[in-house]
XYZ file of C-alpha atoms in Angstrom:
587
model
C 136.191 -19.679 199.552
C 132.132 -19.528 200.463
C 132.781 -19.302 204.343
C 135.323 -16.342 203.408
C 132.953 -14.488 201.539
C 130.328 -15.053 203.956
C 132.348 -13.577 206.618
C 133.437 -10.263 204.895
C 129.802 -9.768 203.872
C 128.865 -10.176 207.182
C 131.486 -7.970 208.413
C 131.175 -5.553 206.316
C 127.291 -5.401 205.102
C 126.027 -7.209 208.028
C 124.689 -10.305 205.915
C 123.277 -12.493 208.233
C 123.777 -16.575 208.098
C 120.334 -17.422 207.021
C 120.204 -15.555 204.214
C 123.935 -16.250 202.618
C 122.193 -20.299 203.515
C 119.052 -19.488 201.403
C 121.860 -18.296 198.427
C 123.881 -21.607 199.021
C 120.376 -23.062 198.521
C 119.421 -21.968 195.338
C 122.817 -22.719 194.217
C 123.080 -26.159 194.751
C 119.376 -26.899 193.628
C 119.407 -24.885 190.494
C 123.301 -23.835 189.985
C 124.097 -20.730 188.545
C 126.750 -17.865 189.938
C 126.861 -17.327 193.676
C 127.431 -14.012 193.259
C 124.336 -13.582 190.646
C 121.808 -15.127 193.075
C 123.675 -13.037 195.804
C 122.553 -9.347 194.137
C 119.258 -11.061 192.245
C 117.992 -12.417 195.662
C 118.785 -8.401 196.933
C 120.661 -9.883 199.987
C 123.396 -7.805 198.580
C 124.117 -4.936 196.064
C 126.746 -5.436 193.317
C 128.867 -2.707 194.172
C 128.891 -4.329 197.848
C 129.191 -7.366 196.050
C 132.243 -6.146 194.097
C 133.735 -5.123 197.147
C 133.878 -8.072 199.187
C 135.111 -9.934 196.338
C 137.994 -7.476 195.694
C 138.881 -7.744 199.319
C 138.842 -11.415 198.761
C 140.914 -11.806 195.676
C 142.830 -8.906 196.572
C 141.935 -7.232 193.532
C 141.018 -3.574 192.647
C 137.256 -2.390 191.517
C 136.815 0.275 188.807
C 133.038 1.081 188.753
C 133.401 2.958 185.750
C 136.069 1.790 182.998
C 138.217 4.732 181.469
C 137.401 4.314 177.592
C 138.878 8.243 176.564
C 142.011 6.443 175.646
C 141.711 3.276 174.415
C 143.497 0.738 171.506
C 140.362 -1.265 170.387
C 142.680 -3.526 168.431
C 141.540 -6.961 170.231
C 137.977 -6.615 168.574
C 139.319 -8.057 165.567
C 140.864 -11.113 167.709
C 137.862 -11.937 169.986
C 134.371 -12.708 169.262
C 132.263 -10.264 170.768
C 130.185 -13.158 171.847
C 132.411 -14.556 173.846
C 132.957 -11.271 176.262
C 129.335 -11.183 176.960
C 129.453 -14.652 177.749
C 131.892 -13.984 180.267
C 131.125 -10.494 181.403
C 134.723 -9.303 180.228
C 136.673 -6.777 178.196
C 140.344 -6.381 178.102
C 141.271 -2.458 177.631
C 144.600 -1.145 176.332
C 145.265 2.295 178.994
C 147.385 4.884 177.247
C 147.957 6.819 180.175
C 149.988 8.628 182.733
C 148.532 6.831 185.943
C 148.554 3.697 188.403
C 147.155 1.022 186.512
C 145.642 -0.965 189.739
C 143.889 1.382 191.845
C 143.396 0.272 195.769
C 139.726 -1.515 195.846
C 137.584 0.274 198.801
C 138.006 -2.618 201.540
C 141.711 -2.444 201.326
C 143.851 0.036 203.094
C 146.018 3.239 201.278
C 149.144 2.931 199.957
C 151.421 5.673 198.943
C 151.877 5.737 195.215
C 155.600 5.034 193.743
C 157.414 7.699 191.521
C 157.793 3.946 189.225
C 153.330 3.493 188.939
C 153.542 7.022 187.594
C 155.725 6.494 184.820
C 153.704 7.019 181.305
C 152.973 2.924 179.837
C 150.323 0.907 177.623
C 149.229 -1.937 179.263
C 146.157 -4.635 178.452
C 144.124 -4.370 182.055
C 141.088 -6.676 182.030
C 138.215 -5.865 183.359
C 135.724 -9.330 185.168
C 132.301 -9.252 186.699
C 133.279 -12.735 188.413
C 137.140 -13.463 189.182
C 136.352 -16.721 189.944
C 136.188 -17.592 185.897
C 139.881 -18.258 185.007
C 139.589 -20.439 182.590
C 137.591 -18.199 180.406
C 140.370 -15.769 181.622
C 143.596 -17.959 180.354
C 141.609 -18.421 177.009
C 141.280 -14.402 176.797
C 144.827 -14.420 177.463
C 145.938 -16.654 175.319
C 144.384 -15.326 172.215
C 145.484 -11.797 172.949
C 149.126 -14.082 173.381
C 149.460 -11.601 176.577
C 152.593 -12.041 178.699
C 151.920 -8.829 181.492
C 148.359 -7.819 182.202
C 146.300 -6.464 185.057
C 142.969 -7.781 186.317
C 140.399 -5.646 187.656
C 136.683 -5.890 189.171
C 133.667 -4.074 187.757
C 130.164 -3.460 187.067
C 128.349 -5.638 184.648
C 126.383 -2.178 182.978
C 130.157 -1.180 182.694
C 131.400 -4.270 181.384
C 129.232 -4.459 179.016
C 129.193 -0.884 177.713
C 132.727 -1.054 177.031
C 132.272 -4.166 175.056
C 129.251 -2.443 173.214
C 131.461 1.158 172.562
C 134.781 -0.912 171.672
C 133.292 -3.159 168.928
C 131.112 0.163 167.521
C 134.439 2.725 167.061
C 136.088 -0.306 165.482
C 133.874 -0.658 162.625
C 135.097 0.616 159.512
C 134.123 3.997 158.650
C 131.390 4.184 155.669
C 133.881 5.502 153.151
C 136.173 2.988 154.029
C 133.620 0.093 153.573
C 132.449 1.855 149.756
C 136.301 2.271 148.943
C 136.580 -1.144 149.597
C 133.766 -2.801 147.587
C 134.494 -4.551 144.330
C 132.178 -2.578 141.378
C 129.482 -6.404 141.260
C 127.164 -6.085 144.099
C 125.293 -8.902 143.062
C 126.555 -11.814 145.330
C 126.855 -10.316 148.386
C 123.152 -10.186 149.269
C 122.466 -12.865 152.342
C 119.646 -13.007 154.093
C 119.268 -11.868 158.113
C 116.438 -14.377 159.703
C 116.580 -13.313 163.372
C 116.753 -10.106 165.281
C 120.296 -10.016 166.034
C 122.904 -7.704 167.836
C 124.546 -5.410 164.677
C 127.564 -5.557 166.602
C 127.458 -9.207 166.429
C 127.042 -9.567 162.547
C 130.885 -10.615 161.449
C 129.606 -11.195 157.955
C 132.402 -10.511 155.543
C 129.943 -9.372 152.825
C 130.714 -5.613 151.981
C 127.278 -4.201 151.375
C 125.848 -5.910 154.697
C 128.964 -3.893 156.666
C 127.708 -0.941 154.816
C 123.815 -1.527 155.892
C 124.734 -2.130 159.272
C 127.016 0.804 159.501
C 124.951 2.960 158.508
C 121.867 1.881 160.769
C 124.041 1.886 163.744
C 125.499 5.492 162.667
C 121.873 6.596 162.396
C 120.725 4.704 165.557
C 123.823 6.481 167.847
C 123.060 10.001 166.427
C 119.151 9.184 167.756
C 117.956 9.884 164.152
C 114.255 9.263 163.594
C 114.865 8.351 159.801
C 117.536 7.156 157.305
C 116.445 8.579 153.486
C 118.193 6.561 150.819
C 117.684 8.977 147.567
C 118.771 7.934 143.632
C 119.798 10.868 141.565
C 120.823 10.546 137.612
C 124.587 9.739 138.300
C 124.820 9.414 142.183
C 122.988 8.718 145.121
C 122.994 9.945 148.639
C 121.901 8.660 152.082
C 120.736 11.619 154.428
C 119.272 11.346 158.109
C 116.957 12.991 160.286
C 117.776 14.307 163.446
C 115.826 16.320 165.623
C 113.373 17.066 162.365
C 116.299 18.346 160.445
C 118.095 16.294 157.713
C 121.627 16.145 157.696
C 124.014 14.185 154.806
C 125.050 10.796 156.269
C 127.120 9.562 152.572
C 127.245 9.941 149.133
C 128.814 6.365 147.631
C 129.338 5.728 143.835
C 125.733 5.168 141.698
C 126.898 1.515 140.652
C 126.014 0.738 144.907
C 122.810 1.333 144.974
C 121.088 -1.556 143.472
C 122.817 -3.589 146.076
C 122.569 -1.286 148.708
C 118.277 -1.382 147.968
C 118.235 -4.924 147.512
C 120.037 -6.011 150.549
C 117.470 -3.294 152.640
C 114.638 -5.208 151.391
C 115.882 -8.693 151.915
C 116.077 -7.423 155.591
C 112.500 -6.037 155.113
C 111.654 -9.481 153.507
C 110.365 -7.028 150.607
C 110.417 -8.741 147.046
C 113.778 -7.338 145.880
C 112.338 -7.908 142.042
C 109.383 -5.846 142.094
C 111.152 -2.352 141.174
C 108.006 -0.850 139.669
C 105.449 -0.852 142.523
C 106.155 0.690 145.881
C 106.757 -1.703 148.777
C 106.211 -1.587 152.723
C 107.792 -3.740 155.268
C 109.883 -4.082 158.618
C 112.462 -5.154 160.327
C 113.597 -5.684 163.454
C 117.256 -4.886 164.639
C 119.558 -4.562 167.891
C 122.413 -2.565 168.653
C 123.743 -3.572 171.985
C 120.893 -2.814 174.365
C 118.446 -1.307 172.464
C 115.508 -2.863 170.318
C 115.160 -0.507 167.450
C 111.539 -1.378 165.156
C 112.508 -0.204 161.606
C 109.718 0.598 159.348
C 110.499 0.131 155.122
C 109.324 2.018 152.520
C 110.134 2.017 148.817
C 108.971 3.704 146.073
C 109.937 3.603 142.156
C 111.601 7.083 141.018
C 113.004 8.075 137.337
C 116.912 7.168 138.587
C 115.711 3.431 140.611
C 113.940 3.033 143.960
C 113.894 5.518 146.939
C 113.970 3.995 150.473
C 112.791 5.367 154.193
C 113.983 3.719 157.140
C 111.815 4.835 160.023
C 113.496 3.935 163.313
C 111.885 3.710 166.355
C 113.554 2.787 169.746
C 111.385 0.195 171.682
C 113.575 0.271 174.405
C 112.886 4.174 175.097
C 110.335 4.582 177.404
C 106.780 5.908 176.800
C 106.824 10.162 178.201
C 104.737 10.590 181.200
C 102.331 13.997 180.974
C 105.346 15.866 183.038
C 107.975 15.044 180.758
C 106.248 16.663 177.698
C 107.537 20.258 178.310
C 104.438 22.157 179.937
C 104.602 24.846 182.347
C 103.087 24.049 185.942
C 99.685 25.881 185.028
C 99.236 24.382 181.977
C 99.951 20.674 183.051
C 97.227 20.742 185.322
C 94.861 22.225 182.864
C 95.862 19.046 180.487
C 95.710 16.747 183.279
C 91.945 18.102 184.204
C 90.927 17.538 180.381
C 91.831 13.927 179.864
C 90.158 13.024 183.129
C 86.965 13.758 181.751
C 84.671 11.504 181.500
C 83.062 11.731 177.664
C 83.365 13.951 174.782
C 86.518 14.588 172.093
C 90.015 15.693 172.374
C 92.181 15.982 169.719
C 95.790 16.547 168.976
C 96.359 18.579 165.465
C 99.767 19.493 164.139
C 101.836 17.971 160.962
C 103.492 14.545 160.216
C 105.958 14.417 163.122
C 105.336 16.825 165.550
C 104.422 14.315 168.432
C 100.842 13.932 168.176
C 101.056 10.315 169.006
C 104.261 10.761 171.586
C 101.746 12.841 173.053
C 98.632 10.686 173.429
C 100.389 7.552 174.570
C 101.534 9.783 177.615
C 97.679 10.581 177.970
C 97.152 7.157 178.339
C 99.988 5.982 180.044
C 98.559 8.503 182.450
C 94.818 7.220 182.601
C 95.537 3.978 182.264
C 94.450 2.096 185.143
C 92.882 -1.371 186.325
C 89.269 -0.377 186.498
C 89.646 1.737 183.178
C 89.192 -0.403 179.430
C 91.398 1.497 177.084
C 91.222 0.419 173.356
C 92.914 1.991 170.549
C 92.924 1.754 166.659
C 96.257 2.844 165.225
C 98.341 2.796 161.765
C 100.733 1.544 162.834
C 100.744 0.504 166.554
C 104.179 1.918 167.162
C 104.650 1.270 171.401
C 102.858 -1.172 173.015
C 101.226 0.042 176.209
C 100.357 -2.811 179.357
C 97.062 -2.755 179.983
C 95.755 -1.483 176.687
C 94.235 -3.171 173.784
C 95.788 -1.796 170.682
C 94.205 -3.116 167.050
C 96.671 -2.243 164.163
C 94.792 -1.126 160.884
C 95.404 -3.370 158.249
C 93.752 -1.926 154.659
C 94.603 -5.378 152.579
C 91.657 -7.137 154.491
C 89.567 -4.031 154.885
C 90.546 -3.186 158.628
C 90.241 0.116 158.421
C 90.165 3.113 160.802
C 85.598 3.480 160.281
C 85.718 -0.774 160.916
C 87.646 -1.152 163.524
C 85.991 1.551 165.590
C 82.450 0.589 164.834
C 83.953 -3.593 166.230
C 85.434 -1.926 169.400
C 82.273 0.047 170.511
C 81.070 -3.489 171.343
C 83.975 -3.880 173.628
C 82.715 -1.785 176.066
C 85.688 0.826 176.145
C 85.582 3.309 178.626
C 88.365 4.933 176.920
C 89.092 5.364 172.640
C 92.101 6.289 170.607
C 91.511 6.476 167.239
C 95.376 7.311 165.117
C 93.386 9.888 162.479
C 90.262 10.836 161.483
C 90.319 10.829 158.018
C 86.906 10.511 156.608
C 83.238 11.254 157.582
C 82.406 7.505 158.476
C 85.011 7.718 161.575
C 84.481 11.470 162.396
C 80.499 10.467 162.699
C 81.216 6.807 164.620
C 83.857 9.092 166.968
C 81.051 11.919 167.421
C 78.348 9.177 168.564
C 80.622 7.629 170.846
C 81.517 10.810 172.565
C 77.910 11.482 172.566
C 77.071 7.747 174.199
C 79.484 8.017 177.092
C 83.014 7.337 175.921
C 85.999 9.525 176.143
C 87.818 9.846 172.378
C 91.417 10.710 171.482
C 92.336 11.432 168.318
C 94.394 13.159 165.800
C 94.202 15.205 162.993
C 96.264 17.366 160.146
C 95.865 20.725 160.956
C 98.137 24.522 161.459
C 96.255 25.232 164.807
C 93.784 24.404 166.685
C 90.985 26.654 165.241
C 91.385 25.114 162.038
C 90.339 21.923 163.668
C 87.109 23.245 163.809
C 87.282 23.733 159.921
C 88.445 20.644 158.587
C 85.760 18.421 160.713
C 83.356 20.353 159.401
C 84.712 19.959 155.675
C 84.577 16.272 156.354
C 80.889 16.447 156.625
C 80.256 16.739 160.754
C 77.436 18.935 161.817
C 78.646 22.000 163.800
C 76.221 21.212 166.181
C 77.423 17.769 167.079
C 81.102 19.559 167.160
C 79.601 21.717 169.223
C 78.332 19.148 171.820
C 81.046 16.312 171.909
C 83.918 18.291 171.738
C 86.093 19.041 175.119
C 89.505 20.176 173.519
C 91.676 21.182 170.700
C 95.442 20.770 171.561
C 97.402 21.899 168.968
C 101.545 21.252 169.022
C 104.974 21.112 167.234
C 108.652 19.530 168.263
C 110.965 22.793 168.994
C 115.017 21.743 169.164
C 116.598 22.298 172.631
C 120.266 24.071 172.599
C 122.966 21.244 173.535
C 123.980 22.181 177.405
C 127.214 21.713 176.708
C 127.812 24.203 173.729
C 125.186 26.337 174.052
C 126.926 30.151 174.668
C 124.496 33.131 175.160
C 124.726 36.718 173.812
C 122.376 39.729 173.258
C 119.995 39.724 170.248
C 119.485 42.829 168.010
C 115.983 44.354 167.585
C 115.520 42.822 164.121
C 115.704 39.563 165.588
C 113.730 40.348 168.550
C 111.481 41.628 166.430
C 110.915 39.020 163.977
C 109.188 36.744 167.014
C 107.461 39.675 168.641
C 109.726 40.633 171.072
C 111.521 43.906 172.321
C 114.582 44.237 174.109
C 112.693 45.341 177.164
C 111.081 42.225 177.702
C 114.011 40.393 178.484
C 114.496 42.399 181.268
C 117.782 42.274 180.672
C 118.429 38.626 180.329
C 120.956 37.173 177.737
C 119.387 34.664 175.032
C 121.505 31.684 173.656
C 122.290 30.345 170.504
C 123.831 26.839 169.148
C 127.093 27.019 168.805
C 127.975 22.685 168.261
C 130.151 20.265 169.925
C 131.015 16.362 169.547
C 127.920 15.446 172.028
C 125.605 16.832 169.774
C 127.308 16.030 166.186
C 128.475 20.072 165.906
C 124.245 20.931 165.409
C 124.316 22.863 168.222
C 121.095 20.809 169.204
C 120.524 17.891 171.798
C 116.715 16.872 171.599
C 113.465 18.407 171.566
C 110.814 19.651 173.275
C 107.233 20.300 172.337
C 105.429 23.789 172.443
C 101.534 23.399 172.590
C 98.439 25.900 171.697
C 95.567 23.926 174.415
C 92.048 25.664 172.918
C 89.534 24.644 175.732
C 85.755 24.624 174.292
C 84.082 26.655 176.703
C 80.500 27.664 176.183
C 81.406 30.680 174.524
C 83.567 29.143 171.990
C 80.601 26.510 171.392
C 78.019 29.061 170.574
C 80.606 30.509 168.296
C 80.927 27.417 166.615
C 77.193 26.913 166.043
C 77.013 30.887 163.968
C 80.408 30.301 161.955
C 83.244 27.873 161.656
C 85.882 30.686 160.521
C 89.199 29.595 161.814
C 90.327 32.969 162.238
C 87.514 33.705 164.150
C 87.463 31.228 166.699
C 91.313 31.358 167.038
C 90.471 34.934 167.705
C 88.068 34.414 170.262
C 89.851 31.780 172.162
C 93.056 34.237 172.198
C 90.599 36.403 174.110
C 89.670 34.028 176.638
C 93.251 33.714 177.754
C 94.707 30.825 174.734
C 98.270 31.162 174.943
C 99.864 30.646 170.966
C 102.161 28.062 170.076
C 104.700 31.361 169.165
C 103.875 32.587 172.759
C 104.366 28.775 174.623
C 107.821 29.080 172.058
C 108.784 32.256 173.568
C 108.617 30.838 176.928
C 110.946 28.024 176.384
C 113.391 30.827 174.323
C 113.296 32.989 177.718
C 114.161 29.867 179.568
C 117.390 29.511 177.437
C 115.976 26.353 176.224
C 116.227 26.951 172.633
C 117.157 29.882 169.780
C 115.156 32.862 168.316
C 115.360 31.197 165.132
C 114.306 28.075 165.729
C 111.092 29.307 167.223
C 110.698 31.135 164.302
C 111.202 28.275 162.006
C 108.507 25.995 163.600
C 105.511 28.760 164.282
C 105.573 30.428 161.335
C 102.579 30.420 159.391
């Protein structure tokens, strides 16, 4: 069977001996799939992989598995376990079409008036035919008499297994209208970081807690609120900044509902008076989700936010953060300086630190020490030393920075200034040679200028550390797929400081909502930024009056685009609505 596949690879892909030798090698010395060490050793790709071997069996390839259609039925038969084991998922096709379609390598054959004829039929799909026994046991479970066997991808494969065992969960009401009204022995305890879709506890309330994480996790919602109210309670969460009503279950599941939360968090589930933080961490197929507790005691019983965050997403480069051409390189210049401040100012969850880990990820190179102090360290970065502030043994923002000054940092992120102590340590090292990053809660980026001075820094040291004052907020983008445009009144126009004749008679769009973006009309977001540069004129400014108005003024004058006006660019674009550019720039 090796010499035959070593002949139709060479045929085909022109595989030479040596290397299908150095793949027998590896093989017999440290065993393993021939195919695996095949694509790992990059002699071959999997799809040419795939093809040879459906020449070879004689079997068709599907590179990407229908799943429109689709009786997920065997999930509550086979361990999902045991298909990732085996890279294989059996699929029941509802449809009017061949089942086996002719693999690549093999010639065309005219279709039959009988393969047309409308049927359900199980067709599995394999990564590696040569597993039949794991094949009969799949068989015999299902107790299938008439099946089809197909080739594909293992991304594929295992999506399908992933999506299948995720639509066949119960559906939230269905898992509260199940419950019995005594949630108080079905609380277990989850040690390790395991797959959700794995968990076949029995156990009511954990279904529930894993539904509703993996609801939250699919919709790519940032948090999952869990809010008592006199008689009822209600679980709500956050997608694109907005909140949206997840499930309202009867009061007498909340205690349980908490309780089995903070067993995950490994929070003490009898201290009800005190607020609590912890974390957990979770999986959901492929991704690696970090979720972040908090409780705190309310008149009705505890209130509880999940904060998710997907490890597996990958940190933004600068490009990816939504600037214009001109503007990109004017942020790129800035961080490549070589001392002073830059901050980023805007509220709780408007991408401040999205933001600065794509500085860094930017800067961050071999001959470059990068250190940062952060609460919490939410992504780690290769390369970078990151120190997590920890309050309970006095770690605090002021100590940790005045520790990694002796580290010789050529670079310094510090996650807020909050005080005087680390506004004057982060002014000195500016001062002494080190470039600073930093954040802080502001409207703009004039009234940056205000608060340091309210926290007790000398405008004359703001004067001479500071570079840049980058000022930004999360705008929704319209969903491609729904989005329909049409022509705004005046009053609408108006309300953003437009005119009908500077659309130059372009259409606008608005959100209309679809199933891809869970009918909110919105897929996403992208941030708008205000970038106040501290030229000398600003600086002298700063040294006769620290007026917010005034400088925001003045830097408007030197050329400051607003955050309304960066907003207005991205409505032009047909990247987002009227109102929603509204709703985030408002003062």
């Amino acid at each position: 069977m090796e010499s035959r596949l070593y002949h139709i690879l060479e045929k085909s892909f022109g595989v030479t001996e040596s290397r299908f030798a150095e793949a027998l090698s590896i093989k017999s010395d440290k065993g393993g799939p021939l195919g695996d060490i095949l694509v790992n050793k990059n002699i071959v790709s999997e799809r040419q992989l795939l093809e040879a071997l459906s020449f070879l069996y004689d079997l068709p390839v599907w590179f990407d598995l229908p799943l429109d259609n689709i009786d997920f039925a065997f999930t509550r038969h086979i361990p999902i376990q045991f298909l990732k084991k085996y890279l294989m998922v059996p699929l029941v096709i509802n449809v009017q079409a061949p089942i086996s379609e002719p693999s690549a390598a093999a010639p065309d054959e005219p279709e039959t008036e009988e393969a047309l004829t409308p049927r359900s039929k199980y067709v599995i799909a394999m990564n590696n035919p040569s597993s039949f026994q794991s094949l009969d046991d799949l068989v015999r479970s299902l107790g299938l008499k008439e099946y089809d066997v197909v080739l594909s991808t293992k991304e594929a494969i295992l999506s399908a297994i992933n999506i299948s065992y995720d639509l066949s969960q119960s559906t939230a009401e269905e898992l509260v209208q199940d419950m019995e009204e005594d949630g108080s022995n079905i609380i277990s305890e989850l040690e390790d970081t395991a797959d959700l879709l794995d968990d076949t506890s029995d156990a009511p309330i954990i279904k529930l807690v894993n539904h509703i994480l993996s609801q939250s996790i699919k919709a790519r919602a940032s948090d999952v609120h869990i809010e008592p109210y006199q008689d009822s309670f209600k679980v709500r969460y956050r997608i694109d900044g907005i909140l949206y009503d997840l499930l309202s279950p009867p009061k007498w599941i909340q205690p349980a509902l908490i309780s089995r939360i903070k067993v995950m968090a490994k929070l003490n589930i009898a201290e009800k008076r005190l607020p609590q933080d912890g974390r957990l961490d979770i999986r959901i197929g492929a991704q690696d989700i970090d979720v972040r507790v908090s409780t705190i005691p309310t008149s009705f019983g505890e209130r509880v936010v999940l904060r998710l965050l997907n490890k597996t997403s990958a940190v933004f480069n600068l490009s990816e953060l939504g600037l214009n051409p001109q503007r990109l390189e004017l942020f790129k210049g800035l961080v490549q300086s070589p001392n002073g401040i830059i901050l980023v100012t805007g509220p709780t969850g408007s991408g401040k630190t999205t933001t600065l880990y794509a500085v860094l990820t930017t800067i961050n190179k071999p001959d470059i020490n990068i250190i940062t102090v952060e609460d919490p360290v939410e992504y780690q970065i290769k390369g970078i030393s990151q120190i997590q502030v920890n309050p309970k043994i006095d770690l605090t923002f002021a100590r940790g920075l005045r520790s990694i000054v002796r580290q010789d940092p050529d670079v310094i992120l510090i996650g807020e200034i909050r005080d005087k102590e680390t506004a004057d340590i982060a002014v000195q090292s500016a001062l002494t040679g080190h470039l600073v990053f930093s954040t802080l809660h502001t409207n703009d980026s004039a009234s940056a200028i205000t608060r340091l001075v309210d926290i007790g820094v000398e405008p004359f040291l703001i004067s001479s550390s500071l570079i840049a004052v980058i000022a930004q907020r999360l705008i929704r983008t319209l969903c491609s797929d729904c989005k329909e445009a049409y022509r705004p009144d005046d009053l609408a126009l108006k309300s953003i400081g437009l005119d009908s004749r500077s659309l130059n008679g372009r259409s606008l769009y608005r959100a209309k909502g679809c199933d891809n973006c869970f009918h909110t009309g919105f897929r996403g977001r992208s941030a708008i930024f205000e970038i106040m540069v501290m030229n000398d004129e600003l600086k002298s400014m700063i040294l006769q009056t620290f007026d917010s108005n005034r400088i925001k003024k003045k830097a408007q004058e030197l050329k400051m685009l607003s955050l309304r006006q960066d907003g207005i660019q991205k409505l032009l674009k047909g990247m987002t609505t009227i109102e929603e550019v509204f709703r985030v720039t408002q003062q």
